[in-house]
C-alpha positions as a LaTeX table, in Angstrom:
\begin{tabular}{lrrr}
\hline
Residue & $x$ (\AA) & $y$ (\AA) & $z$ (\AA) \\
\hline
Asp1 & $-9.61$ & $-3.43$ & 18.00 \\
Phe2 & $-11.50$ & $-6.68$ & 17.39 \\
Phe3 & $-11.72$ & $-7.67$ & 21.05 \\
Ser4 & $-12.65$ & $-4.43$ & 22.83 \\
Ser5 & $-15.55$ & $-3.56$ & 20.51 \\
Pro6 & $-16.50$ & $-6.57$ & 18.36 \\
Asp7 & $-18.41$ & $-5.61$ & 15.22 \\
Pro8 & $-19.82$ & $-8.32$ & 12.91 \\
Asn9 & $-19.64$ & $-5.81$ & 10.04 \\
Gln10 & $-15.90$ & $-5.18$ & 10.57 \\
Gly11 & $-13.95$ & $-5.76$ & 7.38 \\
Pro12 & $-10.34$ & $-6.87$ & 7.13 \\
Val13 & $-7.58$ & $-4.85$ & 8.76 \\
Phe14 & $-4.11$ & $-4.55$ & 7.23 \\
Thr15 & $-0.99$ & $-3.67$ & 9.20 \\
Ala16 & 1.71 & $-1.31$ & 8.02 \\
Pro17 & 4.61 & $-3.21$ & 6.39 \\
Tyr18 & 7.14 & $-4.76$ & 8.77 \\
Phe19 & 10.04 & $-7.20$ & 8.49 \\
Asp20 & 9.08 & $-10.82$ & 9.11 \\
Ala21 & 10.99 & $-12.49$ & 11.96 \\
Phe22 & 11.42 & $-15.66$ & 9.87 \\
Gly23 & 13.16 & $-13.98$ & 6.95 \\
Leu24 & 10.30 & $-13.51$ & 4.50 \\
Gly25 & 11.20 & $-9.85$ & 4.09 \\
Leu26 & 8.61 & $-7.10$ & 4.24 \\
Val27 & 5.14 & $-8.40$ & 5.06 \\
Val28 & 1.72 & $-7.05$ & 5.89 \\
Thr29 & $-0.75$ & $-8.91$ & 8.05 \\
Ala30 & $-4.38$ & $-9.10$ & 6.96 \\
Ala31 & $-6.73$ & $-9.96$ & 9.83 \\
Met32 & $-10.49$ & $-10.27$ & 10.09 \\
Pro33 & $-12.82$ & $-11.12$ & 12.97 \\
Val34 & $-14.78$ & $-14.37$ & 12.86 \\
Phe35 & $-18.31$ & $-14.30$ & 14.27 \\
Glu36 & $-21.01$ & $-16.85$ & 14.96 \\
Gly37 & $-24.09$ & $-14.69$ & 14.93 \\
Ser38 & $-23.07$ & $-11.68$ & 16.99 \\
Thr39 & $-20.54$ & $-13.60$ & 19.10 \\
Leu40 & $-16.86$ & $-13.05$ & 18.35 \\
Lys41 & $-15.23$ & $-16.48$ & 18.02 \\
Gly42 & $-11.72$ & $-15.36$ & 17.06 \\
Val43 & $-9.62$ & $-13.62$ & 14.47 \\
Ala44 & $-8.30$ & $-15.11$ & 11.25 \\
Gly45 & $-5.13$ & $-13.64$ & 9.80 \\
Ile46 & $-2.50$ & $-14.17$ & 7.18 \\
Asp47 & 0.89 & $-12.64$ & 6.50 \\
Leu48 & 1.41 & $-11.54$ & 2.90 \\
Thr49 & 4.85 & $-10.71$ & 1.57 \\
Leu50 & 4.92 & $-7.28$ & 0.05 \\
Thr51 & 6.68 & $-8.72$ & $-2.98$ \\
Asp52 & 3.76 & $-11.10$ & $-3.65$ \\
Leu53 & 1.16 & $-8.49$ & $-2.84$ \\
Val54 & 2.47 & $-5.95$ & $-5.33$ \\
Ser55 & 3.94 & $-8.28$ & $-7.98$ \\
Gln56 & 1.21 & $-7.61$ & $-10.54$ \\
Val57 & 1.35 & $-3.86$ & $-10.02$ \\
Thr58 & 5.13 & $-3.62$ & $-10.40$ \\
Phe59 & 4.89 & $-5.07$ & $-13.91$ \\
Phe60 & 2.39 & $-2.40$ & $-15.01$ \\
Asn61 & 3.82 & $-0.59$ & $-17.99$ \\
Ala62 & 1.29 & 1.50 & $-19.89$ \\
Gly63 & 4.00 & 3.60 & $-21.44$ \\
Gln64 & 7.29 & 5.37 & $-20.91$ \\
Tyr65 & 5.64 & 8.15 & $-18.92$ \\
Ser66 & 3.41 & 5.99 & $-16.69$ \\
Phe67 & 3.99 & 4.39 & $-13.32$ \\
Ser68 & 2.04 & 2.48 & $-10.73$ \\
Phe69 & 1.96 & 2.53 & $-6.95$ \\
Val70 & 0.09 & 0.82 & $-4.11$ \\
Val71 & $-1.20$ & 2.50 & $-0.96$ \\
Asp72 & $-3.14$ & 1.14 & 1.99 \\
Val73 & $-6.47$ & 2.51 & 3.25 \\
Lys74 & $-4.66$ & 5.20 & 5.27 \\
Gly75 & $-2.61$ & 6.43 & 2.30 \\
Arg76 & 0.63 & 4.74 & 3.39 \\
Val77 & 2.75 & 3.69 & 0.41 \\
Leu78 & 3.42 & $-0.01$ & $-0.10$ \\
Thr79 & 5.23 & 0.41 & $-3.40$ \\
His80 & 6.15 & 3.42 & $-5.51$ \\
Pro81 & 8.90 & 4.07 & $-8.10$ \\
Leu82 & 10.59 & 6.58 & $-5.77$ \\
Leu83 & 11.04 & 3.92 & $-3.05$ \\
Pro84 & 13.21 & 0.78 & $-3.03$ \\
Ala85 & 11.47 & $-2.33$ & $-4.35$ \\
Pro86 & 10.02 & $-4.50$ & $-1.55$ \\
Asp87 & 12.46 & $-7.32$ & $-2.35$ \\
Glu88 & 15.56 & $-5.12$ & $-2.07$ \\
Gly89 & 15.70 & $-5.80$ & 1.68 \\
Ser90 & 16.24 & $-2.30$ & 3.04 \\
Ala91 & 17.29 & $-2.26$ & 6.71 \\
Asp92 & 14.06 & $-0.49$ & 7.70 \\
Ala93 & 10.60 & $-0.43$ & 6.21 \\
Ile94 & 9.91 & 2.96 & 4.66 \\
Ile95 & 6.43 & 4.04 & 5.75 \\
Val96 & 5.37 & 7.31 & 4.19 \\
Asp97 & 2.08 & 8.84 & 3.11 \\
Ile98 & 1.58 & 9.09 & $-0.65$ \\
Ser99 & 1.23 & 12.87 & $-0.30$ \\
Arg100 & 4.95 & 13.04 & 0.60 \\
Leu101 & 5.90 & 11.42 & $-2.71$ \\
Glu102 & 3.14 & 13.02 & $-4.77$ \\
Pro103 & 2.71 & 16.52 & $-3.28$ \\
Asp104 & 0.96 & 18.05 & $-6.31$ \\
Ala105 & $-2.44$ & 19.53 & $-5.37$ \\
Asp106 & $-4.10$ & 17.97 & $-8.46$ \\
Phe107 & $-2.85$ & 14.55 & $-7.36$ \\
Thr108 & $-4.32$ & 15.04 & $-3.89$ \\
Thr109 & $-7.66$ & 16.29 & $-5.22$ \\
His110 & $-8.16$ & 13.86 & $-8.11$ \\
Val111 & $-6.27$ & 10.73 & $-7.00$ \\
Arg112 & $-5.39$ & 10.49 & $-3.28$ \\
Thr113 & $-8.65$ & 11.77 & $-1.77$ \\
Pro114 & $-10.98$ & 9.69 & $-4.00$ \\
Met115 & $-8.83$ & 6.55 & $-3.54$ \\
Leu116 & $-8.91$ & 6.82 & 0.25 \\
Ala117 & $-12.69$ & 7.34 & 0.09 \\
Gly118 & $-12.98$ & 4.00 & $-1.73$ \\
Glu119 & $-13.94$ & 5.51 & $-5.08$ \\
Thr120 & $-12.90$ & 3.96 & $-8.37$ \\
Gly121 & $-12.14$ & 5.63 & $-11.66$ \\
Ala122 & $-9.38$ & 6.99 & $-13.81$ \\
Tyr123 & $-7.62$ & 10.31 & $-13.97$ \\
Ser124 & $-4.76$ & 11.44 & $-16.18$ \\
Leu125 & $-2.32$ & 13.95 & $-14.79$ \\
Ser126 & 1.07 & 15.31 & $-15.82$ \\
Leu127 & 3.82 & 15.41 & $-13.20$ \\
Asn128 & 7.32 & 16.74 & $-13.69$ \\
Arg129 & 10.05 & 14.60 & $-12.15$ \\
Ala130 & 13.09 & 12.53 & $-12.90$ \\
Leu131 & 12.76 & 8.86 & $-11.96$ \\
Ser132 & 15.79 & 6.69 & $-11.42$ \\
Arg133 & 15.62 & 3.61 & $-13.63$ \\
Gly134 & 18.68 & 1.83 & $-12.33$ \\
Asp135 & 22.07 & 2.08 & $-10.73$ \\
Ala136 & 23.85 & 5.28 & $-11.73$ \\
Arg137 & 27.37 & 3.95 & $-11.09$ \\
\hline
\end{tabular}
């Protein structure tokens, strides 16, 4: 909380996705405290549509057997192939930890845990699953 314990070293804070009251769809708010010296002057924030935030990631296509996803700093999924696209306007935001969609122990050890610790790198892993690539009507 910016106001109860102001910290000049506090980085930005991102909310979980929620539906914008003005019809923008799913958004996240990014907020950051503004200090003058050690005195908190206020908080600057911006709402980002999830569609804009993940647009570059959703076009990732390194091959037929690859996929991309976006999680926040707590491991909550912003976009993943097993979830509806952010612009599909689901009635409720789906907020789930990446471990629910990727339960494999190797994924947790080599991808989830390092990502949440702020590490960078690459890791290749084989997962067995069927992904829907469209309407099955």
